[in-house]
Coordinates of C-alpha atoms in Angstrom, one line a residue:
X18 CA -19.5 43.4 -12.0
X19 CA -21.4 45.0 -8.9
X20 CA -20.0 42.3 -6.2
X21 CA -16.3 41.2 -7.0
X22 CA -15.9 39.4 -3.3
X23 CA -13.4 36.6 -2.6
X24 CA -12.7 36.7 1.2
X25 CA -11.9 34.2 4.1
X26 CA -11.7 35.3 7.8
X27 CA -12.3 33.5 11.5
X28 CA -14.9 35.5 13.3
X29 CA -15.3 33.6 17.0
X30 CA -15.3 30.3 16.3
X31 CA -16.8 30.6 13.0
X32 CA -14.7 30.0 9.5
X33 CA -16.1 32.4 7.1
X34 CA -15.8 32.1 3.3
X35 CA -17.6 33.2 0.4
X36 CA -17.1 33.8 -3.5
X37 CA -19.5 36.4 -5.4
X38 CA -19.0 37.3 -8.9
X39 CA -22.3 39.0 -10.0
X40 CA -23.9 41.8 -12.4
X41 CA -26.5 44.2 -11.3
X42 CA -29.1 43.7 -9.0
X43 CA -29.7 42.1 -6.0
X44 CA -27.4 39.3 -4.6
X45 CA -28.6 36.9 -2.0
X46 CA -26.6 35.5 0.6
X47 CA -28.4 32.5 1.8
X48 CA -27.8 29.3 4.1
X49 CA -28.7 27.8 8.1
X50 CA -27.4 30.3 11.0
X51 CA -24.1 30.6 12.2
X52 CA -22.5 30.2 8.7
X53 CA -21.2 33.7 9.1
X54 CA -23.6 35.4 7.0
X55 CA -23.9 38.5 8.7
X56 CA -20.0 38.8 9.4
X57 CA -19.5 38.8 5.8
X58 CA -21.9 42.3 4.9
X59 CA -20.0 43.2 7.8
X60 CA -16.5 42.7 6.6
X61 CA -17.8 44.2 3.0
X62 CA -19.0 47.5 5.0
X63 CA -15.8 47.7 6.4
X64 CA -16.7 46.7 10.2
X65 CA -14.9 43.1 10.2
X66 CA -11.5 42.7 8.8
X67 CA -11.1 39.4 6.3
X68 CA -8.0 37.5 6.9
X69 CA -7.5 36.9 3.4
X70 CA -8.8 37.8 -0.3
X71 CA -10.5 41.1 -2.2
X72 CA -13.7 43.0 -1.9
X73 CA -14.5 44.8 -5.3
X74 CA -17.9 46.9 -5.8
X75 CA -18.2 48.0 -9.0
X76 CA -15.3 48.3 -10.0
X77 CA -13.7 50.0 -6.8
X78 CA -11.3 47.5 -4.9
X79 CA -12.4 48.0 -1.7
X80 CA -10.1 45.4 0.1
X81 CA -6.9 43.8 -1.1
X82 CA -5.3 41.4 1.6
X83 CA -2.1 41.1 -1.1
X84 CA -2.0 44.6 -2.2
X85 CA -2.1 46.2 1.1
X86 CA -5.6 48.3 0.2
X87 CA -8.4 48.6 3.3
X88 CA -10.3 51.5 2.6
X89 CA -11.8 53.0 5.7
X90 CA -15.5 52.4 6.9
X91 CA -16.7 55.9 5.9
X92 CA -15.2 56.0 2.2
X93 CA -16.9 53.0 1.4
X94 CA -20.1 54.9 1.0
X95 CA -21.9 51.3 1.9
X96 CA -25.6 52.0 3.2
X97 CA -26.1 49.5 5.7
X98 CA -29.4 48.4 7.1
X99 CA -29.1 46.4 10.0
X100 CA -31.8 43.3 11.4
X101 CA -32.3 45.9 14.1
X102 CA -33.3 49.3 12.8
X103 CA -31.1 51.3 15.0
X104 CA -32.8 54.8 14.8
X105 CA -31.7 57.4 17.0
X106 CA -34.2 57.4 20.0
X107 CA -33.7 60.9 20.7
X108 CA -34.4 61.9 17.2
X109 CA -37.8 62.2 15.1
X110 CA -38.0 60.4 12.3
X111 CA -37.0 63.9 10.1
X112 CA -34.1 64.2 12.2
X113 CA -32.9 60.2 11.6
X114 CA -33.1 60.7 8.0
X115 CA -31.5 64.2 8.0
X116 CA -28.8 62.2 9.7
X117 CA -25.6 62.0 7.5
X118 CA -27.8 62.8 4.6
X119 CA -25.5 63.8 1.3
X120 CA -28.5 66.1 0.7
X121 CA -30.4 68.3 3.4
X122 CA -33.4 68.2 1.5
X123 CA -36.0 65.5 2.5
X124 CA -38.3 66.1 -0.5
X125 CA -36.7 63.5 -2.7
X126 CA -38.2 60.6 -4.5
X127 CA -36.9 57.7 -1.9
X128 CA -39.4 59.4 0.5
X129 CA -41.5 59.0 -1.5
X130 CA -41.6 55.1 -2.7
X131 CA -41.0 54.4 0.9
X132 CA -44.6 56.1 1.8
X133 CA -42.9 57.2 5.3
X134 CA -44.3 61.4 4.7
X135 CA -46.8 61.1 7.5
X136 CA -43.9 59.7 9.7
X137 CA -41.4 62.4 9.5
X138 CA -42.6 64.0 13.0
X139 CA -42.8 60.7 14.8
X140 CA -40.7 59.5 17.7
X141 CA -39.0 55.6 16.5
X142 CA -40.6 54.4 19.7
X143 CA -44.3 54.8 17.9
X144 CA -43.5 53.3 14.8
X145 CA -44.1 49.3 13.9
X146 CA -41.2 47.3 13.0
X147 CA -42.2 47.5 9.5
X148 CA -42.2 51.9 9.6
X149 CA -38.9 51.7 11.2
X150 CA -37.4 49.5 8.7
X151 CA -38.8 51.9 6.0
X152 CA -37.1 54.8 8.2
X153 CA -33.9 52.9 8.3
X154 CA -33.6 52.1 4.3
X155 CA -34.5 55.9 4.2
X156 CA -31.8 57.2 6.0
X157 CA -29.3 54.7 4.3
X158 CA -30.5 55.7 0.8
X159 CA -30.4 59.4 1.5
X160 CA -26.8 59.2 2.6
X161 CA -26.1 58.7 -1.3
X162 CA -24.4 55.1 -1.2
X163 CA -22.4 53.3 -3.6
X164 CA -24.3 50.4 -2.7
X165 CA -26.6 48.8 -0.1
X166 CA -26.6 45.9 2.7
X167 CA -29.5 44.2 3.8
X168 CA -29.6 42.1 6.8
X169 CA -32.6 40.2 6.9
X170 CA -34.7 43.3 6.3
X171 CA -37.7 41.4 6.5
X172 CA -37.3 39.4 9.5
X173 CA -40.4 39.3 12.2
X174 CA -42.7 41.6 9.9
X175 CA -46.6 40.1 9.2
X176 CA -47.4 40.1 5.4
X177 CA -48.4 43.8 4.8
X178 CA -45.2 45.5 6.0
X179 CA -43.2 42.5 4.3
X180 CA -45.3 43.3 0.9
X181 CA -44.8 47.1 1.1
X182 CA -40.6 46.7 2.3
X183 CA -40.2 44.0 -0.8
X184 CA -42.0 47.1 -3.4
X185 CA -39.6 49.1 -1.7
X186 CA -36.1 46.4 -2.3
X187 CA -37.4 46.3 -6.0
X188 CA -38.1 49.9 -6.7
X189 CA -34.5 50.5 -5.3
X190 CA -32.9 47.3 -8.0
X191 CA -35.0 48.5 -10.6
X192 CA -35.4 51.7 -10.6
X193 CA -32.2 53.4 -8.5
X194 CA -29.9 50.2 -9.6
X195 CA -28.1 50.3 -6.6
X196 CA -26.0 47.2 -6.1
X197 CA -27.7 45.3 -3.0
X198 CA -26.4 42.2 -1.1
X199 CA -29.0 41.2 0.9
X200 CA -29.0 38.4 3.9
X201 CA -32.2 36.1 4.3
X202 CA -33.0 32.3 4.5
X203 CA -36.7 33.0 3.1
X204 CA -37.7 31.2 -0.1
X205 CA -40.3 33.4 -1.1
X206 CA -38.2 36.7 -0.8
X207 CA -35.3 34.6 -2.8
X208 CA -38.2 34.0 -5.2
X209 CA -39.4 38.0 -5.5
X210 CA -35.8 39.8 -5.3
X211 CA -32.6 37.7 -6.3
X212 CA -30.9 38.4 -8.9
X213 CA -28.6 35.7 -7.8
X214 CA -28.3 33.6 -4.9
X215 CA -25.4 33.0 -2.8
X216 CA -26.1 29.2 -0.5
X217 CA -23.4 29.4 2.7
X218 CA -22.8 26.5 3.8
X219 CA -20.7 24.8 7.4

């Protein structure tokens, strides 16, 4: 199984707690706000600590409440994508994906398939929301990840960029098989990209 997740935690006021058993692809989490989906691709990354239960990822036990196990942040090789993009002001876009990048070279195929060449020399304050969410699945696929978080990577984006990201999500399940667990409420991404669908619920 890709996503082998059992986990409970209290994150402010919120009770958290979810169950995914799935096979390659793409996993939705789904359900209203406030149900603690974004604390849980945060306590799968590493970030949030559950109080109880076992985070699996193909095959590698990533957290074991009962065993004792809590493999650090950085070893889980997660490639995280956040609502925000959270590029590096300071840095071009070269320079963000060059950023942690298992391999120096940029001429690789997720460049590529994200159509983000004729950005490389661009400042993140020029680009649309759409370009820097391109930029940021960029820089998380080029740090070679085991597998990849998406939180609501589609949020606030007008049809185009939201066509051109979703070829993008699909090209990566398809064609790189990366395991993804991906946060949204919307039905027609649900529709185009789950393999399976987590609901959350109060």
């Amino acid at each position: 199984m890709a996503f082998d997740i059992d986990i409970a935690g209290r994150v402010g006021d919120v009770d958290v707690a979810v169950q995914i058993a799935g096979g390659a692809g793409l996993t939705i989490l789904s359900g209203p706000s406030g149900v603690g989906k974004t604390s849980v691709l945060n306590m799968v990354a590493g970030l949030l600590r559950p109080a109880r239960g076992r985070i699996c990822v193909s095959g590698d036990i990533l957290f074991d409440a009962a065993a004792g196990v809590e493999v650090p942040v950085a070893r889980r090789r997660a490639g995280y994508v956040f609502q925000d993009a959270r590029l590096f002001p300071h840095m071009t876009v070269r320079a963000n994906l060059g950023y942690g990048a298992a391999r120096r070279t940029l001429e690789m195929d997720a460049i590529g398939f994200l159509g983000i060449h004729h950005l490389l020399d661009r400042w993140p304050r020029s680009l649309s929301g759409g370009e820097a969410r391109r930029v940021a699945i960029g820089r998380a696929l080029l740090s070679k990840p085991r597998f990849l978080l998406l939180d609501e990577p589609l949020s606030s984006l007008d049809r185009a960029h939201r066509d051109a990201i979703m070829r993008a999500i699909e090209h990566i399940r398809d064609v790189l098989a990366l395991p993804i667990l991906m946060v949204t409420h919307d039905a027609a991404e649900i529709e185009r990209l789950a393999t399976q669908t987590i609901v959350m619920t109060r």
